[in-house]
mmCIF file of C-alpha atoms and ligand atoms in Angstrom:
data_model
loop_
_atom_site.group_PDB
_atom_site.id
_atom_site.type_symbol
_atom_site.label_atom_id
_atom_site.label_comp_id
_atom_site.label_asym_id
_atom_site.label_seq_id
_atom_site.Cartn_x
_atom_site.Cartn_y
_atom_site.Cartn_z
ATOM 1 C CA UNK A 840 -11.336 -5.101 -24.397
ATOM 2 C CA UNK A 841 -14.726 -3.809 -24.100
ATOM 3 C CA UNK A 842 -16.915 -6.291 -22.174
ATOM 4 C CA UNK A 843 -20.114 -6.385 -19.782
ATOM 5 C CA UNK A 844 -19.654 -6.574 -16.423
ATOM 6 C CA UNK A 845 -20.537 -9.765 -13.980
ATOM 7 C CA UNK A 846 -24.376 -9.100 -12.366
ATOM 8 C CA UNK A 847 -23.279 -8.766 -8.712
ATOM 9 C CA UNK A 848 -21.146 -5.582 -10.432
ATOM 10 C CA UNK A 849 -24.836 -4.219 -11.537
ATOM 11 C CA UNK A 850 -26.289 -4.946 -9.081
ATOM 12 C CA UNK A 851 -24.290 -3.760 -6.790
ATOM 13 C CA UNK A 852 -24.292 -0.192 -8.867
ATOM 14 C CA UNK A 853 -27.822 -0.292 -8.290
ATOM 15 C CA UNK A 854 -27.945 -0.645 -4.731
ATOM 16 C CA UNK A 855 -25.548 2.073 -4.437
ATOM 17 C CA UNK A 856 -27.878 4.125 -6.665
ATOM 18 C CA UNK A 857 -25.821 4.972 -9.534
ATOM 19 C CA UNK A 858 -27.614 3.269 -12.396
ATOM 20 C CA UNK A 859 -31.385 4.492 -13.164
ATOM 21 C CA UNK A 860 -33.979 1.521 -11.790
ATOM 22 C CA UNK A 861 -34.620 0.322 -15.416
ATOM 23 C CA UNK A 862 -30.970 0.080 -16.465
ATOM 24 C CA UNK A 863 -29.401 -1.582 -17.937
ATOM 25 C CA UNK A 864 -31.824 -3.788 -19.679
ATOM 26 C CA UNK A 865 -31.451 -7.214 -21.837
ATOM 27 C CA UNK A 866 -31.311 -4.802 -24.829
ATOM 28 C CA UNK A 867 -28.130 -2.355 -23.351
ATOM 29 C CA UNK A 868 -26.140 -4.234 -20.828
ATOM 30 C CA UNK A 869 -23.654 -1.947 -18.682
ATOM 31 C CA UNK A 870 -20.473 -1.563 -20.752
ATOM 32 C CA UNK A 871 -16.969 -1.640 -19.296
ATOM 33 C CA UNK A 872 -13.482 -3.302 -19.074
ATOM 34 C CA UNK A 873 -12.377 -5.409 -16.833
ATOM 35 C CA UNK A 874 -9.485 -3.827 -15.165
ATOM 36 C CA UNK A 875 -5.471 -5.769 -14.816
ATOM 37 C CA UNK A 876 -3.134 -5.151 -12.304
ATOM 38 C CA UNK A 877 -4.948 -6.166 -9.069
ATOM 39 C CA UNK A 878 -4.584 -8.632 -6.992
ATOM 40 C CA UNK A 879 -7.484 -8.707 -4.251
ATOM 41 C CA UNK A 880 -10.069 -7.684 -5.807
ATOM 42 C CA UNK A 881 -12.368 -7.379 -9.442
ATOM 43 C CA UNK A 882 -11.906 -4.197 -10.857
ATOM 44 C CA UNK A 883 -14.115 -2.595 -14.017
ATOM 45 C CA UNK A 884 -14.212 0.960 -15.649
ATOM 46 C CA UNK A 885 -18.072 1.008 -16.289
ATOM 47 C CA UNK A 886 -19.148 3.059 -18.985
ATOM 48 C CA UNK A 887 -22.423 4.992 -17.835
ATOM 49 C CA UNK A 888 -23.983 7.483 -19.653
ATOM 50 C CA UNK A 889 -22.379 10.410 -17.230
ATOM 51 C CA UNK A 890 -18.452 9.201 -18.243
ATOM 52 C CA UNK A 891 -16.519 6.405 -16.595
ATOM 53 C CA UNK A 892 -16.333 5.359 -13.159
ATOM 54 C CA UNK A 893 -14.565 2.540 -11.463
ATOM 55 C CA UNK A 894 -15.678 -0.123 -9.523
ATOM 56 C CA UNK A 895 -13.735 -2.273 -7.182
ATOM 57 C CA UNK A 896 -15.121 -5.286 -5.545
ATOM 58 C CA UNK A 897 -13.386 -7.390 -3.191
ATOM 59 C CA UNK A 898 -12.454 -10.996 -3.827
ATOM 60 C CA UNK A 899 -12.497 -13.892 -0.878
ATOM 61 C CA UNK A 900 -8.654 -14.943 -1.644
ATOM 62 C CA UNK A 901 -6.116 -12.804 -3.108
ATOM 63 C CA UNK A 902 -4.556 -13.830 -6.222
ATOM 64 C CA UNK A 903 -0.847 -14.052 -4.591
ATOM 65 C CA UNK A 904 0.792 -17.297 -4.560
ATOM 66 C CA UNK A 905 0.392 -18.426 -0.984
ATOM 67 C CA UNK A 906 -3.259 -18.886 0.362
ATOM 68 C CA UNK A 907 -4.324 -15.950 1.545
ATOM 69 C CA UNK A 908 -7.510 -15.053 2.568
ATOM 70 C CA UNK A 909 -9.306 -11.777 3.744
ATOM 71 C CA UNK A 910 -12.835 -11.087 4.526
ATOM 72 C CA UNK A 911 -14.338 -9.180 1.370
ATOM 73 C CA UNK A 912 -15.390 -6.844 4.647
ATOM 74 C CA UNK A 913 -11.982 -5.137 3.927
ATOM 75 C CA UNK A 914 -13.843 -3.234 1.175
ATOM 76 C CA UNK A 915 -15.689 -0.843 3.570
ATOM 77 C CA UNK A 916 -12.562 0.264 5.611
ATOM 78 C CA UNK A 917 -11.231 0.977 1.828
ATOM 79 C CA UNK A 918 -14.177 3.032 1.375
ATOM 80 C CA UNK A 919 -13.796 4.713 4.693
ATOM 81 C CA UNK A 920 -10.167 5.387 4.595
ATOM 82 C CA UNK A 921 -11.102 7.117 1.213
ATOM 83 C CA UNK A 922 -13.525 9.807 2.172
ATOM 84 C CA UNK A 923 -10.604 10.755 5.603
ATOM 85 C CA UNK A 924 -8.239 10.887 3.031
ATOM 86 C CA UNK A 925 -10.183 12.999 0.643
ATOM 87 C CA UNK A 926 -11.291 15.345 4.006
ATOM 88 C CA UNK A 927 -7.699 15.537 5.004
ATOM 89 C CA UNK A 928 -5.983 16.067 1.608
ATOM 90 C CA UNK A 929 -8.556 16.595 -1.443
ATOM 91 C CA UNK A 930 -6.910 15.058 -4.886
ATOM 92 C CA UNK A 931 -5.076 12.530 -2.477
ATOM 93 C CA UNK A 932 -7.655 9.461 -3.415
ATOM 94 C CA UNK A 933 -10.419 8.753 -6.385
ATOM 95 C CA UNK A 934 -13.359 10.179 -5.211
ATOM 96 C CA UNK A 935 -15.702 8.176 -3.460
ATOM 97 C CA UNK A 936 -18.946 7.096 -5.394
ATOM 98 C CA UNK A 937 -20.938 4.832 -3.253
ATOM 99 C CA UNK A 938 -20.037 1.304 -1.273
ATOM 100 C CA UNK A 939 -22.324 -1.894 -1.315
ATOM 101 C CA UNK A 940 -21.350 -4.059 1.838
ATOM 102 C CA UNK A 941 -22.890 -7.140 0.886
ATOM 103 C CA UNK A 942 -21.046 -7.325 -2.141
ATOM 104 C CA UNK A 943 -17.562 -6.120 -1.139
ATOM 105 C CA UNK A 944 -18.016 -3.483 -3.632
ATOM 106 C CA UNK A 945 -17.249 0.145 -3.841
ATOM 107 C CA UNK A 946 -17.605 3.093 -6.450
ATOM 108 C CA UNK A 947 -15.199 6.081 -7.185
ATOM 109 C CA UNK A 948 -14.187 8.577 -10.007
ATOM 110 C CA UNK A 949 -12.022 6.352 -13.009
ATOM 111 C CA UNK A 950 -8.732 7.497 -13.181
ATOM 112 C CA UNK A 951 -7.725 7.874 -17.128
ATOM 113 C CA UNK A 952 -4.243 6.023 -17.041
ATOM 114 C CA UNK A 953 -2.786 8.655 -19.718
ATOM 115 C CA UNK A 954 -2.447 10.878 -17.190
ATOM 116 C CA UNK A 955 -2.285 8.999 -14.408
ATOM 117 C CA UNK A 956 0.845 6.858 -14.688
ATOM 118 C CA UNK A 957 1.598 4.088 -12.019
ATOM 119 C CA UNK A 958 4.609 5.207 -9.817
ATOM 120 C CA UNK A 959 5.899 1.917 -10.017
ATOM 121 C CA UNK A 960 6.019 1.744 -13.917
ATOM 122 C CA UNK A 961 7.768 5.662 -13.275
ATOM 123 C CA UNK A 962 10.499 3.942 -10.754
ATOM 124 C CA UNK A 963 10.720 0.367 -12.875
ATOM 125 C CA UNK A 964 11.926 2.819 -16.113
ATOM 126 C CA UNK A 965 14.771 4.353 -13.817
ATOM 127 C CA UNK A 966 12.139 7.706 -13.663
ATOM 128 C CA UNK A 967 13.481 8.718 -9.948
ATOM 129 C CA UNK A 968 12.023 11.982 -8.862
ATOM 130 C CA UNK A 969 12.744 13.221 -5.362
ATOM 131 C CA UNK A 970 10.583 15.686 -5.834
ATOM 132 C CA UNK A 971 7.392 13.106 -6.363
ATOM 133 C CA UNK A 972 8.588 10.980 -3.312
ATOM 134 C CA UNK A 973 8.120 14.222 -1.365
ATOM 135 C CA UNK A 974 4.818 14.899 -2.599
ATOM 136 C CA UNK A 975 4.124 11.451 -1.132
ATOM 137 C CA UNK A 976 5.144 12.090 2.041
ATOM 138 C CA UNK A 977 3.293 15.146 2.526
ATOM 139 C CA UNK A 978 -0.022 13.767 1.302
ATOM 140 C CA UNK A 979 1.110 10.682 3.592
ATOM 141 C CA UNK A 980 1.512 12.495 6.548
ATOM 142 C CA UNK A 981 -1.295 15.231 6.269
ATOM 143 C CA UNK A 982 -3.664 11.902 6.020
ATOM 144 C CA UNK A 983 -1.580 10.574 9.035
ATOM 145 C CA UNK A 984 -2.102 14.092 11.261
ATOM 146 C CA UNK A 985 -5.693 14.754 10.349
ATOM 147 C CA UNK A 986 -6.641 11.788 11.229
ATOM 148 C CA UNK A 987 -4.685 11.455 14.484
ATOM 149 C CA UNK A 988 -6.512 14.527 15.834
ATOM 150 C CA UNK A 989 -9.777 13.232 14.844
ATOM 151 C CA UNK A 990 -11.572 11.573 17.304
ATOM 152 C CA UNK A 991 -14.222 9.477 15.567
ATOM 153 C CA UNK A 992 -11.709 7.592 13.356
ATOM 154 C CA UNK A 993 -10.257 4.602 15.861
ATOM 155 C CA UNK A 994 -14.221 3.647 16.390
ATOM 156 C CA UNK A 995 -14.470 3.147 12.568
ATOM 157 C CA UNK A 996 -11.701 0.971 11.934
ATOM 158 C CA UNK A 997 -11.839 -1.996 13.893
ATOM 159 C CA UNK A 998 -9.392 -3.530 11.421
ATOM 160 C CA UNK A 999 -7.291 -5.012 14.297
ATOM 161 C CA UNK A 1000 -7.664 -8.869 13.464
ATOM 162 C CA UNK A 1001 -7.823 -7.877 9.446
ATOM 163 C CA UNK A 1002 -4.459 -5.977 9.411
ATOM 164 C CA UNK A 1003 -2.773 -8.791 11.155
ATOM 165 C CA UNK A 1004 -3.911 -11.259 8.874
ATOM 166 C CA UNK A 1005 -2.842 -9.701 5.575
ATOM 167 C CA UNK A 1006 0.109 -7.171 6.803
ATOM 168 C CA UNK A 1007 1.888 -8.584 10.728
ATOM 169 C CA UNK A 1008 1.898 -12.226 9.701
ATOM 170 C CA UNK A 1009 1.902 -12.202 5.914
ATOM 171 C CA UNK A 1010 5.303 -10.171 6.196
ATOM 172 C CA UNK A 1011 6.675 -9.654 9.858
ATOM 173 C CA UNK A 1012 5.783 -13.503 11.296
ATOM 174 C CA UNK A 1013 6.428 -15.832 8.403
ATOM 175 C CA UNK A 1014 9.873 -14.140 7.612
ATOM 176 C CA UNK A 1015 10.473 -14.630 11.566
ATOM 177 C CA UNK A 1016 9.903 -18.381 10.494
ATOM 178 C CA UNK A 1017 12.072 -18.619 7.720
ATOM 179 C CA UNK A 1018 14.899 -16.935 9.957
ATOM 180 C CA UNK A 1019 14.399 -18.427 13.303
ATOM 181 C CA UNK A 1020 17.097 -17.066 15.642
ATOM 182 C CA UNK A 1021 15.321 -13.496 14.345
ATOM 183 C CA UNK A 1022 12.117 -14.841 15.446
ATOM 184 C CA UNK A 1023 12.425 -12.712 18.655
ATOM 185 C CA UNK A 1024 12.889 -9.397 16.930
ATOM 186 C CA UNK A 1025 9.848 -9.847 14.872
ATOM 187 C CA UNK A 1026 7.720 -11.086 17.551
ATOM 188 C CA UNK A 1027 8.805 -7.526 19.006
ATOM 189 C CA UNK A 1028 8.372 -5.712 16.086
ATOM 190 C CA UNK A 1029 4.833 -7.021 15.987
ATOM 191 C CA UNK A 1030 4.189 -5.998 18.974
ATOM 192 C CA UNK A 1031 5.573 -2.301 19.246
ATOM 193 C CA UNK A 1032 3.161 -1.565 16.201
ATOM 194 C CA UNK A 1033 0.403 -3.113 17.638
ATOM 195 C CA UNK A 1034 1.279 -0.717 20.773
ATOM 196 C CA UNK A 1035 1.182 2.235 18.856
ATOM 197 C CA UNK A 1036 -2.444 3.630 17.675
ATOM 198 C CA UNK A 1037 -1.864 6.997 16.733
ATOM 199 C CA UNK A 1038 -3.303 7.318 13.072
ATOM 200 C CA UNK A 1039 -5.481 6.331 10.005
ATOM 201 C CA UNK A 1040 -3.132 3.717 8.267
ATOM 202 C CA UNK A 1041 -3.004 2.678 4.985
ATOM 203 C CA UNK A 1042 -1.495 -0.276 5.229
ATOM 204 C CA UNK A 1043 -0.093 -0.654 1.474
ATOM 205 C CA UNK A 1044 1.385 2.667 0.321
ATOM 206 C CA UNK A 1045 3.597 1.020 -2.475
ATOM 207 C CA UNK A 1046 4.474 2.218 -5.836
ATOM 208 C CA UNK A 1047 2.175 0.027 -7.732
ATOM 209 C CA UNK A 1048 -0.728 1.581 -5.288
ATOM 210 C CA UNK A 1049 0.060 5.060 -6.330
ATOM 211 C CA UNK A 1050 -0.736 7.006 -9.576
ATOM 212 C CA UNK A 1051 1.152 10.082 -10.400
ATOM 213 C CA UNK A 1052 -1.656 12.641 -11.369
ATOM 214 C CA UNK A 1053 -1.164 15.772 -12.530
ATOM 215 C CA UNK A 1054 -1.888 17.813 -9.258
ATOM 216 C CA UNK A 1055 0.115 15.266 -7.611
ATOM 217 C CA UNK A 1056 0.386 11.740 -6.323
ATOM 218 C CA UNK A 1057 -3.027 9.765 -6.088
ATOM 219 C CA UNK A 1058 -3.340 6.936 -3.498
ATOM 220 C CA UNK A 1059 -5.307 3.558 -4.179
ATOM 221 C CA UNK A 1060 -6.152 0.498 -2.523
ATOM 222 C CA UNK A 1061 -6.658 1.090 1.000
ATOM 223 C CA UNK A 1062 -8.003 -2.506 1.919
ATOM 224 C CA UNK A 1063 -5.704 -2.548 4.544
ATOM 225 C CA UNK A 1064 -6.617 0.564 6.844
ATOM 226 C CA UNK A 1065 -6.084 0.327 9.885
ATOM 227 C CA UNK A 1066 -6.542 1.959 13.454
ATOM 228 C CA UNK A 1067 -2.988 2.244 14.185
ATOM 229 C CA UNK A 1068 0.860 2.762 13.621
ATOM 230 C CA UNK A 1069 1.712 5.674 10.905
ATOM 231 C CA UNK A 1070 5.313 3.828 11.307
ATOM 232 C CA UNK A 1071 4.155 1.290 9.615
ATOM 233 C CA UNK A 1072 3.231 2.985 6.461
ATOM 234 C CA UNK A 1073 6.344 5.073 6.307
ATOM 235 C CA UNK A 1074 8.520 2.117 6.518
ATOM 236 C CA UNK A 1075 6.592 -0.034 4.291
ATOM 237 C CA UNK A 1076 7.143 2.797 1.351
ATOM 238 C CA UNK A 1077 10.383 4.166 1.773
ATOM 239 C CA UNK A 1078 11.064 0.047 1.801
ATOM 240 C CA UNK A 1079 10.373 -0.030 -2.067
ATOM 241 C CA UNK A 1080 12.947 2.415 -2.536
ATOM 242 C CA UNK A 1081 15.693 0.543 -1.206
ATOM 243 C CA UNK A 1082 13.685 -2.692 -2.973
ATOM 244 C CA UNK A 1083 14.173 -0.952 -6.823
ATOM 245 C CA UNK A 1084 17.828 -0.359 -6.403
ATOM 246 C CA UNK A 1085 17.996 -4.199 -7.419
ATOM 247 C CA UNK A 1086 15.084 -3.652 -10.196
ATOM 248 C CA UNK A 1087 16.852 -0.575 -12.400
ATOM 249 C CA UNK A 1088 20.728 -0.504 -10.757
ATOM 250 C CA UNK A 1089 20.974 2.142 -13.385
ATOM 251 C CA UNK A 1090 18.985 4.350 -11.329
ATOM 252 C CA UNK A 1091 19.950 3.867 -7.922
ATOM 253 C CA UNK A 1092 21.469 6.951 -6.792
ATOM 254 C CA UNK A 1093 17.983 8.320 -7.422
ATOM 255 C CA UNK A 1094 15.924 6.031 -6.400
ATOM 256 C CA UNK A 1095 18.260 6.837 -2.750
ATOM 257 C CA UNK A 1096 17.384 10.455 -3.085
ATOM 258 C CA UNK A 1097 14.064 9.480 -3.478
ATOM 259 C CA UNK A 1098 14.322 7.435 -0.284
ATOM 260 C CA UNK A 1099 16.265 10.695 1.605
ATOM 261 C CA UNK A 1100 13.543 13.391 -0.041
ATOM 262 C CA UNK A 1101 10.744 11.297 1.372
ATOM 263 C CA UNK A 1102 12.014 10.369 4.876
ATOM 264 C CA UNK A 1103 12.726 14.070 5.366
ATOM 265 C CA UNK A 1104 9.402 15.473 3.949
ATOM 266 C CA UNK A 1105 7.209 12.840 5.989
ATOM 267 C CA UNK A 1106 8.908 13.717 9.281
ATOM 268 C CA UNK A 1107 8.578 17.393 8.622
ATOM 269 C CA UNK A 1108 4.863 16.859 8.831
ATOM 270 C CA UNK A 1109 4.881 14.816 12.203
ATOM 271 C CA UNK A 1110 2.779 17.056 14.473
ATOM 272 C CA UNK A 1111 0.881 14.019 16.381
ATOM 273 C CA UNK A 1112 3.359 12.686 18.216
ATOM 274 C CA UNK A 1113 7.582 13.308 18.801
ATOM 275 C CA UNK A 1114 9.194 12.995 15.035
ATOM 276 C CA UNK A 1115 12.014 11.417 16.318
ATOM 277 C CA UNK A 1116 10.131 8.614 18.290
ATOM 278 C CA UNK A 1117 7.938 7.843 14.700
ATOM 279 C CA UNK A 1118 10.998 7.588 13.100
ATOM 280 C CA UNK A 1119 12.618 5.251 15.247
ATOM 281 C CA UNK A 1120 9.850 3.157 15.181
ATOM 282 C CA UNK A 1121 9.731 3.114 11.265
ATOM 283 C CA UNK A 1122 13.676 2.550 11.547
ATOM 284 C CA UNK A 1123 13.095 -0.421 13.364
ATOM 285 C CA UNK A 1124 10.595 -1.785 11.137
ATOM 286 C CA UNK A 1125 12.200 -1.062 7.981
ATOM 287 C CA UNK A 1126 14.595 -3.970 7.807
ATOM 288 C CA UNK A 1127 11.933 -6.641 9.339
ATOM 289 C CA UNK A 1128 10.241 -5.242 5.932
ATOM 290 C CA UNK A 1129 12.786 -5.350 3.516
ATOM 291 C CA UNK A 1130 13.698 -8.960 4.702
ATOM 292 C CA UNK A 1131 10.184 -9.873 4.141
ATOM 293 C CA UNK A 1132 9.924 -9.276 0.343
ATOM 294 C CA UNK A 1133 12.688 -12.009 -0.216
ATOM 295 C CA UNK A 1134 11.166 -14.039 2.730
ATOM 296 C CA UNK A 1135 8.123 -13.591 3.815
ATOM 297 C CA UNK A 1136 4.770 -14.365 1.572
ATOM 298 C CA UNK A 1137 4.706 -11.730 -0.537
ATOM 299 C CA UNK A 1138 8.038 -11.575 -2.465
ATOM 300 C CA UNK A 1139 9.052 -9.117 -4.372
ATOM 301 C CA UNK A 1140 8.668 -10.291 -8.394
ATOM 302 C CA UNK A 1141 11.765 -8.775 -9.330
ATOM 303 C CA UNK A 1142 14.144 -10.105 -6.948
ATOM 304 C CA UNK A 1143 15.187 -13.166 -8.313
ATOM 305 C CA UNK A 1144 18.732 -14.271 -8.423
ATOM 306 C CA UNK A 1145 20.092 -15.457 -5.249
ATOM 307 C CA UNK A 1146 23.202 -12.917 -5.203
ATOM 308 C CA UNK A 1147 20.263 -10.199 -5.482
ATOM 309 C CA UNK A 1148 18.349 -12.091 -2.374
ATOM 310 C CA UNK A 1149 21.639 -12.590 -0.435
ATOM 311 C CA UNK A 1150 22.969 -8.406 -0.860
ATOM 312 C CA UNK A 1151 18.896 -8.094 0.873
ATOM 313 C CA UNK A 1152 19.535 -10.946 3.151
ATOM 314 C CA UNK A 1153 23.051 -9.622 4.268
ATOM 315 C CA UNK A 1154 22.136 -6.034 5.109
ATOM 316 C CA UNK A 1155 18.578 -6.741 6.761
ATOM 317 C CA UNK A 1156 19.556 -9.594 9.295
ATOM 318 C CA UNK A 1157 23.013 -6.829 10.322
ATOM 319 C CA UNK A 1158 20.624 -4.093 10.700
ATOM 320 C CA UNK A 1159 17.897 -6.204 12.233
ATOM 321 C CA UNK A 1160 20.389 -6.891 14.760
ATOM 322 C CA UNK A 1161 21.812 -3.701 14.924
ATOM 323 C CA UNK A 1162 18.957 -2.044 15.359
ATOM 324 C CA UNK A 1163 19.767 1.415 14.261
ATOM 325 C CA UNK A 1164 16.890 4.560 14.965
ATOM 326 C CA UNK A 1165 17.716 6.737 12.142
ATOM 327 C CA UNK A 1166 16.710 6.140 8.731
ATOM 328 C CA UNK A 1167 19.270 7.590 7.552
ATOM 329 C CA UNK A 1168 21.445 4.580 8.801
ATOM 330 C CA UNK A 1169 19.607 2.210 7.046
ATOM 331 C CA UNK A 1170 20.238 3.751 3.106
ATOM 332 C CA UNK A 1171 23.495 4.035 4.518
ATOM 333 C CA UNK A 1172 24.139 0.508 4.764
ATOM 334 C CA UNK A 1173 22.113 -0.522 2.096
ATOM 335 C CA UNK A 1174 24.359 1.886 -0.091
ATOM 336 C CA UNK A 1175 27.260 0.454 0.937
ATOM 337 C CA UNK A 1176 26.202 -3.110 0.150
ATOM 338 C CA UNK A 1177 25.317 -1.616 -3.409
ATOM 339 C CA UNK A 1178 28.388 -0.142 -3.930
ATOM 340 C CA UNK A 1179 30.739 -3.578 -2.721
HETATM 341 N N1 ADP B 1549 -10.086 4.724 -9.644
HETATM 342 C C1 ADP B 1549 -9.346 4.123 -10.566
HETATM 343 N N2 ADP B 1549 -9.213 4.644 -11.810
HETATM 344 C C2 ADP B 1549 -8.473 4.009 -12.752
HETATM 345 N N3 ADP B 1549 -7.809 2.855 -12.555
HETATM 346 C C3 ADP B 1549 -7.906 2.290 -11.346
HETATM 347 C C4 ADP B 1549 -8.657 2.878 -10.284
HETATM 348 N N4 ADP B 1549 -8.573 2.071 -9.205
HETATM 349 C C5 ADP B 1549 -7.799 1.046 -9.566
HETATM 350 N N5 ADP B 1549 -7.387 1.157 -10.847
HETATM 351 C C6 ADP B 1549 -6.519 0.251 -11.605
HETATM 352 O O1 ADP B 1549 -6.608 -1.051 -11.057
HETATM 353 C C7 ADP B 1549 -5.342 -1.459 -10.522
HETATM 354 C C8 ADP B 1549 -5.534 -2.244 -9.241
HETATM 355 O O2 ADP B 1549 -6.215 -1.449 -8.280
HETATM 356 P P1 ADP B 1549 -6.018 -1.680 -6.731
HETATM 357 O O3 ADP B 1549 -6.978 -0.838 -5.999
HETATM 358 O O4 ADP B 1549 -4.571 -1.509 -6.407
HETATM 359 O O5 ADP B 1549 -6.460 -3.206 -6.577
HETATM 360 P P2 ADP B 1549 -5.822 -4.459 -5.833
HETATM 361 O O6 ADP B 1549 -6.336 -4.375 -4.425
HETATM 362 O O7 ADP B 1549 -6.395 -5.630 -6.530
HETATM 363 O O8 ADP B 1549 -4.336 -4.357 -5.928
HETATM 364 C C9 ADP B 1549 -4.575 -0.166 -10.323
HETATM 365 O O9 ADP B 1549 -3.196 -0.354 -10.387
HETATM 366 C C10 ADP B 1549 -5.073 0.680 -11.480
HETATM 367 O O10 ADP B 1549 -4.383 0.332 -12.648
HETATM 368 MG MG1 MG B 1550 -3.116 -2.722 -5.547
#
């Protein structure tokens, strides 16, 4: 519904220098809508003059049902990881308009949702295209290996104390506390991504953060880049995929070549580092992270029945134990759970 935005929005715009001086005025207030689907932060298409833009502005405490807080700083790493990823892989992110620090607020190009569907709605409809979840990966891991090479970027995110707040604890600690003889093995799986700086992260590269454009997939909401472990957001998507095998069972056996397409188009692009020792690490991690969305604080909505929580339960605690390196090894257990 058409609507005018709050002031701090306008203002805000202005500071960034995106509205004229005199607008708006009492007698045209900006126009916009106030964007769903968020959880962190106030979002608006704002109808200027030019076309549509979008503004995103981050809120104090996330609207999740656990308290959980995050400075509104956040907002400038999202900015920042925005222009590497535009550098790296043009297309790959809205482009960046402007960013207002003092309000938590950013500007970039309004994606029209006709033609920008959410991956998630794509994957929730039993819409399983291998050859999408490859396109991910190789916009994932060009972003990953440009900015591994690039000197400048570990200065700019100091996001050390911000990613463990909303990513190592939220998921990775708490579920350590609701299974306490695993509390070890998170604790170490903590600690092996904090150990491993090698790229610009993006900390929540999930379906419902990724539109699928017409030149190809489009990444939002980068409030969690980080300095750090590419592992982490390799295991954190391919995670999903096992995740909506319990959302549409119809659509499983895709949604597991969607898992194999983008595992083997990510590693392809490894040039940073040894392929195989990225993998491992995002092996290792992928269980801790499937575990988490039944039992950490940020479950997933569509897991609800306890069979459904138990099949999770079941084949994360054998293969947090178990350890395997390949990923392979993972849908491979997690397929044979399915199929039992
Ligand atoms: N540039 C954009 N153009 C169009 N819609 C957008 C844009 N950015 C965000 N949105 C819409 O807002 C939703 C939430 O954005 P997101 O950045 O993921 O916020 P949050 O951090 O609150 O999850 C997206 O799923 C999308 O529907
Ligand atoms: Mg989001």
């Amino acid at each position: 519904m058409p609507d005018h935005p709050p002031p701090e929005i306008t203002a805000a715009l202005q500071r960034m220098g995106l509205l004229p001086p005199s607008t708006p005025s009492p007698a045209s207030p900006l126009q916009g809508e106030r964007l769903t689907g968020g959880v962190s932060s106030d979002i608006w298409r704002i109808d200027l003059p030019s076309g549509p833009i979008c503004v995103k502005r981050a809120l104090p405490k996330l609207k999740v049902a656990a308290d959980w807080r995050a400075p509104v700083s956040r907002n400038l790493y999202e900015a920042r990881w925005m222009q590497h990823a535009e550098a790296a892989v043009p297309g790959a992110t809205p482009t960046l308009l402007g960013q207002d620090d003092p309000s938590g607020a950013l500007a970039m190009a309004f994606m029209p949702p006709g033609a920008h569907p959410l991956w998630k709605a794509q994957l929730r409809d039993g819409q399983a295209d291998p050859g999408f979840a490859a396109a991910v990966a190789q916009r994932l891991v060009r972003i990953h290996a440009a900015t591994a090479r690039d000197p400048a970027v570990p200065a700019a995110f100091p996001t050390d104390a911000i990613f463990y707040d909303i990513r190592l604890e939220p998921y990775l600690v708490a579920t350590g506390r609701a299974h306490p003889d695993l509390a070890p093995r998170f604790q170490a799986l903590v600690a092996a991504t904090q150990a491993h700086k090698h790229a610009l992260v993006h900390g929540d590269v999930s379906p419902k953060n990724i539109l699928a454009g017409p030149s190809g997939p489009v990444f939002l909401d980068a409030e969690c880049a980080w300095w750090g472990d590419p592992a982490f957001d390799l295991a954190f998507c391919l995670n999903h995929l096992l995740l909506k095998c319990l959302w549409t069972p119809a659509a499983r056996d895709g949604f597991l070549a969607c898992f194999d397409a983008l595992a083997a188009a990510y590693r392809a692009g490894v040039d940073w580092e040894d392929p195989a020792a990225l993998e491992t690490r995002a092996a290792h991690l992928l269980p801790g992270l499937f575990l988490a969305r039944v039992d950490g604080k940020s479950p997933v909505e569509y897991i609800t029945t306890e069979p459904d929580k138990d099949r999770v339960r079941r084949t994360a605690r054998a293969l947090l134990l178990a350890a395997p390196d390949r990923l392979a090894a993972i849908r491979q257990a997690w397929s044979k759970e399915l199929a039992a």
